[in-house]
Amino acid sequence: MSEREVLELLRENARYSTADIARMTDLEEDEVEAAIEELEATGVVCGYQAVVDWDKLEDERVRAEVELNVRLDRETGYDDISQRLARFPQVKALRLVSGDYDFDMEVEGDSIREVSQFISEKVAPVPEITQTVTHYVMTSYKENGIELGDGEDDERLSFSP
């Protein structure tokens, strides 16, 4: 049995029933149930969430990608900083990355003011954080592998020199 197959199908659509997954993988339903229980118990599957196209709601959310640079010392490591930041409900994702900055943080709020205040009052004051750069999300075209929008083609004129 391939837990990987079950996992890929759950990532594709977490609403598939165990019967659906069994049919698609040629496994027995009880094997699929056991695989899902094992994936959940070991923490491989951490939760199930809907992918939301916020642009289609009047109650729009403000989202931002925040670059964070940090300075480490002997007592404080990346894990320590991430634990402090991840506890805030405004932080939707937090990743240690390679490149010009250390952490990539996704933040959500009800307004630009709320997001800005969160970053300036809760994130920037963390002693190890030396710099924040905030990029507000204007439009999302794809989230978690799912294309968003109405599916209409881009109406801008193409340009070729």
Coordinates of C-alpha atoms in Angstrom, one line a residue:
M1 CA 0.0 0.0 0.0
S2 CA 1.2 3.4 -0.8
E3 CA 0.6 6.0 1.9
R4 CA 2.1 8.5 -0.6
E5 CA -0.8 7.8 -3.0
V6 CA -3.4 8.4 -0.3
L7 CA -1.5 11.5 0.8
E8 CA -1.4 12.9 -2.8
L9 CA -5.2 12.3 -3.2
L10 CA -5.9 14.0 0.1
R11 CA -3.8 17.0 -1.0
E12 CA -5.7 17.1 -4.3
N13 CA -9.1 17.1 -2.5
A14 CA -9.4 16.5 1.2
R15 CA -13.2 15.9 0.8
Y16 CA -12.6 12.6 -1.1
S17 CA -14.3 9.8 0.9
T18 CA -12.4 6.7 1.9
A19 CA -14.5 4.9 -0.7
D20 CA -13.4 7.4 -3.4
I21 CA -9.7 7.0 -2.5
A22 CA -10.0 3.2 -2.4
R23 CA -11.4 3.2 -5.9
M24 CA -8.6 5.4 -7.2
T25 CA -5.8 3.5 -5.6
D26 CA -7.1 -0.1 -5.9
L27 CA -6.9 -0.4 -2.1
E28 CA -9.5 -1.7 0.3
E29 CA -11.5 0.9 2.2
D30 CA -10.2 -0.3 5.6
E31 CA -6.6 0.1 4.2
V32 CA -7.3 3.7 3.2
E33 CA -8.8 4.4 6.6
A34 CA -5.8 2.9 8.3
A35 CA -3.4 4.9 6.1
I36 CA -5.2 8.1 6.9
E37 CA -5.3 7.3 10.6
E38 CA -1.5 6.6 10.6
L39 CA -0.8 9.8 8.6
E40 CA -2.8 11.8 11.1
A41 CA -1.4 10.1 14.2
T42 CA 2.2 10.6 13.1
G43 CA 1.6 14.3 12.3
V44 CA 2.2 13.9 8.6
V45 CA -1.3 15.2 8.0
C46 CA -1.7 18.2 10.3
G47 CA -5.2 19.4 9.3
Y48 CA -7.7 20.0 6.5
Q49 CA -8.5 23.4 5.2
A50 CA -10.6 25.1 2.5
V51 CA -8.8 27.1 -0.2
V52 CA -10.6 30.5 -0.2
D53 CA -10.7 33.0 -3.0
W54 CA -11.0 36.1 -0.8
D55 CA -11.5 38.3 -3.9
K56 CA -15.0 36.8 -4.3
L57 CA -16.2 37.9 -0.9
E58 CA -17.3 41.4 0.1
D59 CA -15.7 40.7 3.5
E60 CA -12.2 40.8 2.0
R61 CA -9.1 39.9 4.1
V62 CA -5.8 41.8 3.8
R63 CA -2.8 39.5 3.3
A64 CA 0.8 40.3 3.3
E65 CA 4.1 38.4 2.7
V66 CA 6.7 39.7 5.2
E67 CA 10.5 39.2 4.8
L68 CA 12.3 39.0 8.1
N69 CA 16.0 39.3 8.7
V70 CA 17.3 38.2 12.1
R71 CA 20.5 38.2 14.1
L72 CA 21.1 35.1 16.2
D73 CA 23.1 34.9 19.4
R74 CA 24.4 32.0 21.5
E75 CA 21.1 31.6 23.4
T76 CA 18.7 32.2 20.6
G77 CA 18.3 30.2 17.4
Y78 CA 15.8 30.1 14.5
D79 CA 13.5 27.7 16.3
D80 CA 13.2 30.1 19.3
I81 CA 12.3 33.0 17.0
S82 CA 9.8 30.9 15.0
Q83 CA 8.1 29.7 18.2
R84 CA 7.5 33.3 19.3
L85 CA 6.2 34.4 15.9
A86 CA 4.1 31.3 15.1
R87 CA 1.9 31.7 18.2
F88 CA 0.2 34.9 16.8
P89 CA -3.1 34.1 15.1
Q90 CA -2.3 36.7 12.4
V91 CA 0.6 34.6 11.2
K92 CA -0.8 32.1 8.7
A93 CA 2.6 30.6 7.6
L94 CA 6.2 31.0 8.7
R95 CA 9.1 29.5 6.8
L96 CA 12.9 29.6 7.2
V97 CA 14.2 30.3 3.7
S98 CA 17.5 30.7 1.9
G99 CA 18.5 33.9 0.1
D100 CA 18.5 37.5 1.0
Y101 CA 16.3 37.2 4.2
D102 CA 15.8 34.6 6.8
F103 CA 12.1 34.1 7.3
D104 CA 9.1 34.3 5.0
M105 CA 5.9 35.1 7.0
E106 CA 2.4 35.2 5.7
V107 CA 0.1 37.5 7.7
E108 CA -3.7 38.1 7.5
G109 CA -5.8 40.9 9.0
D110 CA -9.0 42.8 8.5
S111 CA -7.3 45.9 7.2
I112 CA -4.0 47.3 6.1
R113 CA -3.8 49.2 9.3
E114 CA -4.3 46.0 11.4
V115 CA -1.6 44.2 9.5
S116 CA 0.8 47.2 9.7
Q117 CA 0.2 47.6 13.4
F118 CA 0.7 43.9 14.0
I119 CA 4.1 44.0 12.2
S120 CA 5.2 47.2 13.9
E121 CA 4.0 46.4 17.4
K122 CA 4.4 42.7 17.7
V123 CA 7.0 41.5 15.1
A124 CA 9.5 44.3 14.6
P125 CA 10.1 44.7 18.4
V126 CA 11.4 41.1 18.7
P127 CA 15.0 41.8 19.7
E128 CA 16.5 39.4 17.1
I129 CA 14.6 40.8 14.2
T130 CA 16.8 43.4 12.4
Q131 CA 14.6 44.1 9.4
T132 CA 11.1 43.6 8.0
V133 CA 9.9 44.1 4.5
T134 CA 6.2 43.9 3.9
H135 CA 4.6 43.0 0.5
Y136 CA 0.8 43.3 0.5
V137 CA -1.0 40.8 -1.7
M138 CA -3.0 42.5 -4.4
T139 CA -4.5 39.5 -6.1
S140 CA -4.0 35.7 -5.7
Y141 CA -4.1 33.7 -8.9
K142 CA -3.3 30.3 -7.3
E143 CA -3.4 29.0 -3.8
N144 CA -2.3 25.5 -2.6
G145 CA -2.2 24.3 -6.2
I146 CA -5.7 25.6 -7.0
E147 CA -6.2 28.3 -9.6
L148 CA -8.4 31.1 -8.4
G149 CA -10.5 33.7 -10.2
D150 CA -13.3 33.4 -12.7
G151 CA -11.3 31.6 -15.4
E152 CA -11.6 34.4 -17.9
D153 CA -8.6 35.1 -20.1
D154 CA -6.5 38.2 -19.4
E155 CA -7.9 41.0 -21.4
R156 CA -4.6 43.0 -21.6
L157 CA -3.1 43.3 -25.1
S158 CA -0.1 41.2 -25.7
F159 CA 3.1 43.0 -26.7
S160 CA 6.0 41.8 -28.7
P161 CA 8.9 44.0 -29.9

